[in-house]
Amino acid sequence: HIDALSALETLDLLVGATRYPVAYQFWFMRDLIICVALSLPLIFLPPAAFASLLAVIGGAWLAGIQVTEIPSMSAIFFFCLGGYIGIGGSKLRFDAGGKAIVVACFIAMWADLLLRNSGFGEYVHRIFLVLGVFSLQPLGSLILKLPRTSTWLKAKAGTAFLLFALHEPMLMALKKFFFGLADWSGAGSVLLAYALPAVVVIFVVNVAHKVFSRWTPQALAFATGGRT
């Protein structure tokens, strides 16, 4: 019973110092705050030391070795990987092998789907995730060659950030609403109950961004960190 917990146990229940928080969204914020704090000393490391540390963390994550529980190894590895790419991004280019990386990513995606229940499916999944990250640069270069597409995507940057910020609580609320609205039975009905909230959230956020950008642009800029 929650009312029998001490003050420290209640705090642990909320922020998840020794366990996952009682509210699902809090684990993401908790891991993000810790990773941001860990990033401060990392940016002062020499590039070779940063790369070596990233290789060790990545190898442990790929092998399924849990060096830390909080934050998760996935959070630490991809946060460090993003930081390394951000610092040395100008040197990270796949112009020659970009197409090969994208093709390998799609092959790994299908292998992930086909082998997810096998003994080594989790390792295939991790390889797919890494290839997906490295596919972003060649795919981004391809999109930049398409003026209309790149202009449209840049115009939607603010909407995408607002959607990222709002999708989790809105999806959870709508799913609870839809599942409580009717007795969903059958695979098709359950799939609809999961898919419909996502469509509604995307539509509502798009409309909200247009309204806020027109009538309260300063408040929207504050809420999205200037990404309007």
PDB file of C-alpha atoms in Angstrom:
ATOM      1  CA  HIS A   1       0.000   0.000   0.000  1.00  0.00           C
ATOM      2  CA  ILE A   2       1.324   3.410  -0.997  1.00  0.00           C
ATOM      3  CA  ASP A   3       0.166   5.051   2.228  1.00  0.00           C
ATOM      4  CA  ALA A   4       2.475   2.709   4.192  1.00  0.00           C
ATOM      5  CA  LEU A   5       5.600   3.836   2.311  1.00  0.00           C
ATOM      6  CA  SER A   6       8.169   6.126   3.854  1.00  0.00           C
ATOM      7  CA  ALA A   7       9.082   9.470   2.277  1.00  0.00           C
ATOM      8  CA  LEU A   8      12.168   7.985   0.582  1.00  0.00           C
ATOM      9  CA  GLU A   9      10.206   4.974  -0.694  1.00  0.00           C
ATOM     10  CA  THR A  10       7.545   7.297  -2.098  1.00  0.00           C
ATOM     11  CA  LEU A  11      10.228   9.348  -3.854  1.00  0.00           C
ATOM     12  CA  ASP A  12      11.709   6.134  -5.245  1.00  0.00           C
ATOM     13  CA  LEU A  13       8.254   5.177  -6.479  1.00  0.00           C
ATOM     14  CA  LEU A  14       7.992   8.463  -8.380  1.00  0.00           C
ATOM     15  CA  VAL A  15      11.489   8.922  -9.838  1.00  0.00           C
ATOM     16  CA  GLY A  16      12.677   5.299  -9.879  1.00  0.00           C
ATOM     17  CA  ALA A  17      16.064   5.438  -8.145  1.00  0.00           C
ATOM     18  CA  THR A  18      16.140   1.650  -7.659  1.00  0.00           C
ATOM     19  CA  ARG A  19      13.294   0.564  -9.961  1.00  0.00           C
ATOM     20  CA  TYR A  20      11.159   1.785 -12.841  1.00  0.00           C
ATOM     21  CA  PRO A  21       8.936   4.725 -11.834  1.00  0.00           C
ATOM     22  CA  VAL A  22       5.262   4.064 -11.216  1.00  0.00           C
ATOM     23  CA  ALA A  23       4.396   6.517 -14.030  1.00  0.00           C
ATOM     24  CA  TYR A  24       5.686   5.194 -17.349  1.00  0.00           C
ATOM     25  CA  GLN A  25       6.738   8.594 -18.704  1.00  0.00           C
ATOM     26  CA  PHE A  26       9.039   9.304 -15.763  1.00  0.00           C
ATOM     27  CA  TRP A  27      11.648   6.688 -16.693  1.00  0.00           C
ATOM     28  CA  PHE A  28      12.374   8.570 -19.921  1.00  0.00           C
ATOM     29  CA  MET A  29      12.778  11.900 -18.131  1.00  0.00           C
ATOM     30  CA  ARG A  30      14.874  10.272 -15.408  1.00  0.00           C
ATOM     31  CA  ASP A  31      17.250   8.631 -17.888  1.00  0.00           C
ATOM     32  CA  LEU A  32      17.433  11.815 -19.958  1.00  0.00           C
ATOM     33  CA  ILE A  33      18.378  13.956 -16.944  1.00  0.00           C
ATOM     34  CA  ILE A  34      21.081  11.494 -15.870  1.00  0.00           C
ATOM     35  CA  CYS A  35      22.478  11.208 -19.420  1.00  0.00           C
ATOM     36  CA  VAL A  36      22.630  14.996 -19.767  1.00  0.00           C
ATOM     37  CA  ALA A  37      24.579  15.161 -16.497  1.00  0.00           C
ATOM     38  CA  LEU A  38      26.946  12.425 -17.711  1.00  0.00           C
ATOM     39  CA  SER A  39      27.488  14.234 -21.013  1.00  0.00           C
ATOM     40  CA  LEU A  40      29.157  17.217 -19.355  1.00  0.00           C
ATOM     41  CA  PRO A  41      32.523  15.508 -18.675  1.00  0.00           C
ATOM     42  CA  LEU A  42      32.352  13.564 -21.955  1.00  0.00           C
ATOM     43  CA  ILE A  43      32.509  16.655 -24.161  1.00  0.00           C
ATOM     44  CA  PHE A  44      35.926  17.508 -22.702  1.00  0.00           C
ATOM     45  CA  LEU A  45      37.431  14.109 -23.493  1.00  0.00           C
ATOM     46  CA  PRO A  46      39.979  13.901 -26.330  1.00  0.00           C
ATOM     47  CA  PRO A  47      38.353  12.477 -29.485  1.00  0.00           C
ATOM     48  CA  ALA A  48      40.354   9.244 -29.251  1.00  0.00           C
ATOM     49  CA  ALA A  49      39.311   8.692 -25.618  1.00  0.00           C
ATOM     50  CA  PHE A  50      35.670   9.445 -26.446  1.00  0.00           C
ATOM     51  CA  ALA A  51      35.767   6.989 -29.378  1.00  0.00           C
ATOM     52  CA  SER A  52      37.370   4.294 -27.200  1.00  0.00           C
ATOM     53  CA  LEU A  53      34.777   4.756 -24.454  1.00  0.00           C
ATOM     54  CA  LEU A  54      31.989   4.660 -27.040  1.00  0.00           C
ATOM     55  CA  ALA A  55      33.391   1.419 -28.481  1.00  0.00           C
ATOM     56  CA  VAL A  56      33.440  -0.199 -25.023  1.00  0.00           C
ATOM     57  CA  ILE A  57      29.902   0.950 -24.208  1.00  0.00           C
ATOM     58  CA  GLY A  58      28.655  -0.075 -27.664  1.00  0.00           C
ATOM     59  CA  GLY A  59      30.303  -3.487 -27.436  1.00  0.00           C
ATOM     60  CA  ALA A  60      28.732  -4.103 -24.022  1.00  0.00           C
ATOM     61  CA  TRP A  61      25.318  -3.003 -25.281  1.00  0.00           C
ATOM     62  CA  LEU A  62      25.583  -5.151 -28.420  1.00  0.00           C
ATOM     63  CA  ALA A  63      26.556  -8.182 -26.342  1.00  0.00           C
ATOM     64  CA  GLY A  64      23.687  -7.601 -23.922  1.00  0.00           C
ATOM     65  CA  ILE A  65      25.962  -6.843 -20.955  1.00  0.00           C
ATOM     66  CA  GLN A  66      24.169  -4.613 -18.448  1.00  0.00           C
ATOM     67  CA  VAL A  67      26.896  -2.447 -16.952  1.00  0.00           C
ATOM     68  CA  THR A  68      24.252  -0.140 -15.481  1.00  0.00           C
ATOM     69  CA  GLU A  69      20.559  -0.548 -14.749  1.00  0.00           C
ATOM     70  CA  ILE A  70      19.759   3.146 -14.339  1.00  0.00           C
ATOM     71  CA  PRO A  71      20.034   4.591 -16.903  1.00  0.00           C
ATOM     72  CA  SER A  72      19.656   1.622 -19.214  1.00  0.00           C
ATOM     73  CA  MET A  73      22.565   0.593 -21.426  1.00  0.00           C
ATOM     74  CA  SER A  74      20.506   1.550 -24.487  1.00  0.00           C
ATOM     75  CA  ALA A  75      20.029   5.084 -23.156  1.00  0.00           C
ATOM     76  CA  ILE A  76      23.721   5.527 -22.342  1.00  0.00           C
ATOM     77  CA  PHE A  77      25.003   4.078 -25.621  1.00  0.00           C
ATOM     78  CA  PHE A  78      22.733   6.023 -27.956  1.00  0.00           C
ATOM     79  CA  PHE A  79      23.135   9.241 -25.988  1.00  0.00           C
ATOM     80  CA  CYS A  80      26.925   8.899 -26.221  1.00  0.00           C
ATOM     81  CA  LEU A  81      26.680   7.911 -29.882  1.00  0.00           C
ATOM     82  CA  GLY A  82      24.561  10.972 -30.621  1.00  0.00           C
ATOM     83  CA  GLY A  83      27.029  13.165 -28.748  1.00  0.00           C
ATOM     84  CA  TYR A  84      29.981  11.737 -30.628  1.00  0.00           C
ATOM     85  CA  ILE A  85      28.252  12.247 -33.970  1.00  0.00           C
ATOM     86  CA  GLY A  86      27.241  15.768 -32.918  1.00  0.00           C
ATOM     87  CA  ILE A  87      30.806  16.722 -31.974  1.00  0.00           C
ATOM     88  CA  GLY A  88      32.510  15.139 -34.976  1.00  0.00           C
ATOM     89  CA  GLY A  89      29.571  15.266 -37.362  1.00  0.00           C
ATOM     90  CA  SER A  90      31.499  17.147 -40.034  1.00  0.00           C
ATOM     91  CA  LYS A  91      33.906  14.197 -40.262  1.00  0.00           C
ATOM     92  CA  LEU A  92      31.165  11.549 -40.391  1.00  0.00           C
ATOM     93  CA  ARG A  93      30.321  10.998 -44.025  1.00  0.00           C
ATOM     94  CA  PHE A  94      29.112   7.910 -45.868  1.00  0.00           C
ATOM     95  CA  ASP A  95      28.990   9.339 -49.379  1.00  0.00           C
ATOM     96  CA  ALA A  96      30.755   6.328 -50.875  1.00  0.00           C
ATOM     97  CA  GLY A  97      29.057   3.624 -48.846  1.00  0.00           C
ATOM     98  CA  GLY A  98      25.810   5.418 -47.981  1.00  0.00           C
ATOM     99  CA  LYS A  99      23.651   3.297 -50.280  1.00  0.00           C
ATOM    100  CA  ALA A 100      25.194   0.114 -48.915  1.00  0.00           C
ATOM    101  CA  ILE A 101      24.403   1.191 -45.339  1.00  0.00           C
ATOM    102  CA  VAL A 102      20.771   1.959 -46.219  1.00  0.00           C
ATOM    103  CA  VAL A 103      20.383  -1.401 -48.025  1.00  0.00           C
ATOM    104  CA  ALA A 104      21.998  -3.203 -45.090  1.00  0.00           C
ATOM    105  CA  CYS A 105      19.600  -1.407 -42.742  1.00  0.00           C
ATOM    106  CA  PHE A 106      16.554  -2.641 -44.687  1.00  0.00           C
ATOM    107  CA  ILE A 107      17.972  -6.176 -44.781  1.00  0.00           C
ATOM    108  CA  ALA A 108      18.545  -6.033 -41.015  1.00  0.00           C
ATOM    109  CA  MET A 109      14.993  -4.736 -40.546  1.00  0.00           C
ATOM    110  CA  TRP A 110      13.504  -7.763 -42.325  1.00  0.00           C
ATOM    111  CA  ALA A 111      15.877 -10.095 -40.489  1.00  0.00           C
ATOM    112  CA  ASP A 112      14.757  -8.500 -37.231  1.00  0.00           C
ATOM    113  CA  LEU A 113      11.117  -9.250 -38.074  1.00  0.00           C
ATOM    114  CA  LEU A 114      11.809 -12.816 -39.164  1.00  0.00           C
ATOM    115  CA  LEU A 115      14.214 -13.762 -36.368  1.00  0.00           C
ATOM    116  CA  ARG A 116      12.793 -11.857 -33.412  1.00  0.00           C
ATOM    117  CA  ASN A 117      11.708 -15.059 -31.644  1.00  0.00           C
ATOM    118  CA  SER A 118      14.994 -16.867 -32.239  1.00  0.00           C
ATOM    119  CA  GLY A 119      17.858 -17.193 -29.786  1.00  0.00           C
ATOM    120  CA  PHE A 120      19.918 -14.470 -31.457  1.00  0.00           C
ATOM    121  CA  GLY A 121      17.024 -12.235 -32.503  1.00  0.00           C
ATOM    122  CA  GLU A 122      17.904  -9.594 -29.911  1.00  0.00           C
ATOM    123  CA  TYR A 123      21.408  -9.217 -31.385  1.00  0.00           C
ATOM    124  CA  VAL A 124      19.969  -8.799 -34.888  1.00  0.00           C
ATOM    125  CA  HIS A 125      17.638  -6.162 -33.466  1.00  0.00           C
ATOM    126  CA  ARG A 126      20.551  -4.227 -31.975  1.00  0.00           C
ATOM    127  CA  ILE A 127      22.490  -4.368 -35.251  1.00  0.00           C
ATOM    128  CA  PHE A 128      19.391  -3.041 -37.024  1.00  0.00           C
ATOM    129  CA  LEU A 129      19.168  -0.116 -34.579  1.00  0.00           C
ATOM    130  CA  VAL A 130      22.806   0.884 -35.124  1.00  0.00           C
ATOM    131  CA  LEU A 131      22.479   0.646 -38.897  1.00  0.00           C
ATOM    132  CA  GLY A 132      19.326   2.746 -38.647  1.00  0.00           C
ATOM    133  CA  VAL A 133      21.257   5.527 -36.906  1.00  0.00           C
ATOM    134  CA  PHE A 134      24.027   5.509 -39.500  1.00  0.00           C
ATOM    135  CA  SER A 135      21.458   5.434 -42.332  1.00  0.00           C
ATOM    136  CA  LEU A 136      20.194   8.866 -41.316  1.00  0.00           C
ATOM    137  CA  GLN A 137      23.146  10.732 -42.840  1.00  0.00           C
ATOM    138  CA  PRO A 138      22.918   9.237 -46.358  1.00  0.00           C
ATOM    139  CA  LEU A 139      19.116   9.438 -46.296  1.00  0.00           C
ATOM    140  CA  GLY A 140      19.355  13.066 -45.188  1.00  0.00           C
ATOM    141  CA  SER A 141      21.749  13.813 -48.044  1.00  0.00           C
ATOM    142  CA  LEU A 142      19.274  12.221 -50.462  1.00  0.00           C
ATOM    143  CA  ILE A 143      16.364  14.277 -49.124  1.00  0.00           C
ATOM    144  CA  LEU A 144      18.372  17.501 -49.477  1.00  0.00           C
ATOM    145  CA  LYS A 145      18.612  16.784 -53.196  1.00  0.00           C
ATOM    146  CA  LEU A 146      14.797  16.938 -53.389  1.00  0.00           C
ATOM    147  CA  PRO A 147      13.989  20.661 -52.915  1.00  0.00           C
ATOM    148  CA  ARG A 148      10.221  20.311 -52.395  1.00  0.00           C
ATOM    149  CA  THR A 149      10.544  17.434 -49.963  1.00  0.00           C
ATOM    150  CA  SER A 150      13.342  19.036 -47.940  1.00  0.00           C
ATOM    151  CA  THR A 151      11.490  22.385 -47.780  1.00  0.00           C
ATOM    152  CA  TRP A 152       8.315  20.637 -46.580  1.00  0.00           C
ATOM    153  CA  LEU A 153      10.204  18.675 -43.927  1.00  0.00           C
ATOM    154  CA  LYS A 154      11.986  21.789 -42.656  1.00  0.00           C
ATOM    155  CA  ALA A 155       8.640  23.604 -42.441  1.00  0.00           C
ATOM    156  CA  LYS A 156       7.296  20.717 -40.332  1.00  0.00           C
ATOM    157  CA  ALA A 157      10.232  20.747 -37.902  1.00  0.00           C
ATOM    158  CA  GLY A 158       8.341  22.745 -35.275  1.00  0.00           C
ATOM    159  CA  THR A 159       5.280  20.525 -35.584  1.00  0.00           C
ATOM    160  CA  ALA A 160       7.438  17.417 -35.250  1.00  0.00           C
ATOM    161  CA  PHE A 161       9.033  18.708 -32.050  1.00  0.00           C
ATOM    162  CA  LEU A 162       5.631  19.574 -30.564  1.00  0.00           C
ATOM    163  CA  LEU A 163       4.385  16.102 -31.543  1.00  0.00           C
ATOM    164  CA  PHE A 164       7.423  14.536 -29.869  1.00  0.00           C
ATOM    165  CA  ALA A 165       6.724  16.478 -26.684  1.00  0.00           C
ATOM    166  CA  LEU A 166       2.997  15.713 -26.536  1.00  0.00           C
ATOM    167  CA  HIS A 167       2.534  12.297 -28.102  1.00  0.00           C
ATOM    168  CA  GLU A 168       3.170  10.107 -25.039  1.00  0.00           C
ATOM    169  CA  PRO A 169       0.627  11.610 -22.587  1.00  0.00           C
ATOM    170  CA  MET A 170      -1.933  12.190 -25.366  1.00  0.00           C
ATOM    171  CA  LEU A 171      -1.601   8.641 -26.698  1.00  0.00           C
ATOM    172  CA  MET A 172      -1.925   7.126 -23.251  1.00  0.00           C
ATOM    173  CA  ALA A 173      -5.032   9.183 -22.461  1.00  0.00           C
ATOM    174  CA  LEU A 174      -6.692   8.403 -25.802  1.00  0.00           C
ATOM    175  CA  LYS A 175      -5.914   4.682 -25.585  1.00  0.00           C
ATOM    176  CA  LYS A 176      -7.499   4.506 -22.149  1.00  0.00           C
ATOM    177  CA  PHE A 177     -10.489   6.416 -23.497  1.00  0.00           C
ATOM    178  CA  PHE A 178     -10.948   4.186 -26.563  1.00  0.00           C
ATOM    179  CA  PHE A 179     -10.438   0.950 -24.652  1.00  0.00           C
ATOM    180  CA  GLY A 180     -12.972   2.068 -22.065  1.00  0.00           C
ATOM    181  CA  LEU A 181     -15.423   3.166 -24.742  1.00  0.00           C
ATOM    182  CA  ALA A 182     -16.235  -0.313 -26.054  1.00  0.00           C
ATOM    183  CA  ASP A 183     -15.456  -3.959 -25.601  1.00  0.00           C
ATOM    184  CA  TRP A 184     -12.799  -4.380 -28.270  1.00  0.00           C
ATOM    185  CA  SER A 185     -12.445  -7.985 -29.378  1.00  0.00           C
ATOM    186  CA  GLY A 186     -10.643  -9.540 -32.297  1.00  0.00           C
ATOM    187  CA  ALA A 187      -7.275  -8.663 -33.800  1.00  0.00           C
ATOM    188  CA  GLY A 188      -8.718  -6.066 -36.189  1.00  0.00           C
ATOM    189  CA  SER A 189     -10.596  -4.209 -33.461  1.00  0.00           C
ATOM    190  CA  VAL A 190      -7.593  -4.141 -31.133  1.00  0.00           C
ATOM    191  CA  LEU A 191      -5.360  -2.926 -33.958  1.00  0.00           C
ATOM    192  CA  LEU A 192      -7.850  -0.152 -34.723  1.00  0.00           C
ATOM    193  CA  ALA A 193      -8.004   0.818 -31.051  1.00  0.00           C
ATOM    194  CA  TYR A 194      -4.212   1.208 -31.057  1.00  0.00           C
ATOM    195  CA  ALA A 195      -3.892   2.904 -34.465  1.00  0.00           C
ATOM    196  CA  LEU A 196      -6.782   5.358 -34.204  1.00  0.00           C
ATOM    197  CA  PRO A 197      -5.362   7.287 -31.213  1.00  0.00           C
ATOM    198  CA  ALA A 198      -2.080   7.811 -33.105  1.00  0.00           C
ATOM    199  CA  VAL A 199      -3.943   9.285 -36.098  1.00  0.00           C
ATOM    200  CA  VAL A 200      -5.994  11.528 -33.817  1.00  0.00           C
ATOM    201  CA  VAL A 201      -2.870  12.755 -31.965  1.00  0.00           C
ATOM    202  CA  ILE A 202      -1.052  13.600 -35.222  1.00  0.00           C
ATOM    203  CA  PHE A 203      -4.094  15.493 -36.529  1.00  0.00           C
ATOM    204  CA  VAL A 204      -4.697  17.404 -33.274  1.00  0.00           C
ATOM    205  CA  VAL A 205      -1.023  18.396 -32.881  1.00  0.00           C
ATOM    206  CA  ASN A 206      -0.858  19.622 -36.490  1.00  0.00           C
ATOM    207  CA  VAL A 207      -3.952  21.785 -35.960  1.00  0.00           C
ATOM    208  CA  ALA A 208      -2.673  22.993 -32.571  1.00  0.00           C
ATOM    209  CA  HIS A 209       0.686  24.002 -34.040  1.00  0.00           C
ATOM    210  CA  LYS A 210      -0.998  26.022 -36.785  1.00  0.00           C
ATOM    211  CA  VAL A 211      -3.280  27.772 -34.283  1.00  0.00           C
ATOM    212  CA  PHE A 212      -0.503  28.497 -31.785  1.00  0.00           C
ATOM    213  CA  SER A 213       1.939  29.687 -34.477  1.00  0.00           C
ATOM    214  CA  ARG A 214      -0.664  32.157 -35.707  1.00  0.00           C
ATOM    215  CA  TRP A 215      -2.149  33.442 -32.451  1.00  0.00           C
ATOM    216  CA  THR A 216       0.510  32.809 -29.776  1.00  0.00           C
ATOM    217  CA  PRO A 217       3.864  32.475 -31.579  1.00  0.00           C
ATOM    218  CA  GLN A 218       5.918  33.594 -28.561  1.00  0.00           C
ATOM    219  CA  ALA A 219       4.342  30.980 -26.269  1.00  0.00           C
ATOM    220  CA  LEU A 220       4.866  28.311 -28.933  1.00  0.00           C
ATOM    221  CA  ALA A 221       8.504  29.322 -29.355  1.00  0.00           C
ATOM    222  CA  PHE A 222       8.997  29.020 -25.606  1.00  0.00           C
ATOM    223  CA  ALA A 223       7.286  25.609 -25.463  1.00  0.00           C
ATOM    224  CA  THR A 224       9.287  24.192 -28.365  1.00  0.00           C
ATOM    225  CA  GLY A 225      12.637  25.786 -27.554  1.00  0.00           C
ATOM    226  CA  GLY A 226      12.416  28.143 -30.517  1.00  0.00           C
ATOM    227  CA  ARG A 227      11.599  25.363 -33.013  1.00  0.00           C
ATOM    228  CA  THR A 228       8.748  27.135 -34.767  1.00  0.00           C
TER     229      THR A 228
END
